[in-house]
Amino acid sequence: MKKWMCVVCGWIYEEEKGLPEEGIPPGTRWEDIPDNWRCPDCGVSKQDFEMLEI
């Protein structure tokens, strides 16, 4: 599972955890999140995220 970071505010989406409070279950891959989804902290689009190397 991968992690994706918002380049604007630093918020991190973890595929393993998902985002249940927004209806995204644990294990949801980044590719499966709708393109119109927005960062829950700053509101930028999915395009403003980069995959984190671990």
CSV table of C-alpha atoms in Angstrom, one decimal:
chain,number,residue,atom,x,y,z
A,1,MET,CA,0.0,0.0,0.0
A,2,LYS,CA,1.2,3.5,-0.9
A,3,LYS,CA,1.0,6.9,0.8
A,4,TRP,CA,0.3,10.1,-1.1
A,5,MET,CA,1.1,13.6,0.2
A,6,CYS,CA,-0.5,16.9,-0.6
A,7,VAL,CA,2.2,19.2,-1.9
A,8,VAL,CA,0.3,22.3,-0.6
A,9,CYS,CA,-0.4,21.5,3.0
A,10,GLY,CA,1.5,18.2,3.7
A,11,TRP,CA,-1.7,16.1,4.5
A,12,ILE,CA,-1.0,12.4,3.8
A,13,TYR,CA,-3.5,9.8,2.4
A,14,GLU,CA,-2.6,6.3,3.3
A,15,GLU,CA,-4.1,3.6,1.1
A,16,GLU,CA,-4.0,1.1,3.9
A,17,LYS,CA,-6.1,3.3,6.2
A,18,GLY,CA,-8.4,4.9,3.6
A,19,LEU,CA,-10.6,7.8,4.7
A,20,PRO,CA,-13.7,6.2,6.2
A,21,GLU,CA,-15.2,9.5,7.4
A,22,GLU,CA,-15.4,10.5,3.7
A,23,GLY,CA,-16.7,7.1,2.5
A,24,ILE,CA,-13.3,5.8,1.3
A,25,PRO,CA,-12.8,2.4,2.9
A,26,PRO,CA,-9.4,1.1,4.1
A,27,GLY,CA,-7.4,-0.5,1.3
A,28,THR,CA,-8.7,1.9,-1.3
A,29,ARG,CA,-6.0,2.5,-3.9
A,30,TRP,CA,-5.2,6.1,-5.0
A,31,GLU,CA,-6.3,5.3,-8.5
A,32,ASP,CA,-9.7,4.3,-7.3
A,33,ILE,CA,-10.4,7.6,-5.5
A,34,PRO,CA,-12.7,9.8,-7.7
A,35,ASP,CA,-10.8,12.5,-9.7
A,36,ASN,CA,-13.0,15.2,-8.2
A,37,TRP,CA,-11.9,14.3,-4.7
A,38,ARG,CA,-10.3,17.2,-2.7
A,39,CYS,CA,-7.7,17.3,0.1
A,40,PRO,CA,-9.7,17.4,3.4
A,41,ASP,CA,-7.3,19.9,4.9
A,42,CYS,CA,-6.8,22.5,2.2
A,43,GLY,CA,-9.2,21.6,-0.6
A,44,VAL,CA,-6.7,21.2,-3.5
A,45,SER,CA,-7.3,18.6,-6.2
A,46,LYS,CA,-6.0,15.1,-6.4
A,47,GLN,CA,-3.5,16.4,-9.0
A,48,ASP,CA,-1.6,18.2,-6.2
A,49,PHE,CA,-0.5,15.0,-4.5
A,50,GLU,CA,2.7,13.1,-4.9
A,51,MET,CA,3.5,9.5,-3.9
A,52,LEU,CA,5.8,9.2,-0.9
A,53,GLU,CA,8.8,7.0,-1.2
A,54,ILE,CA,9.2,4.9,2.0
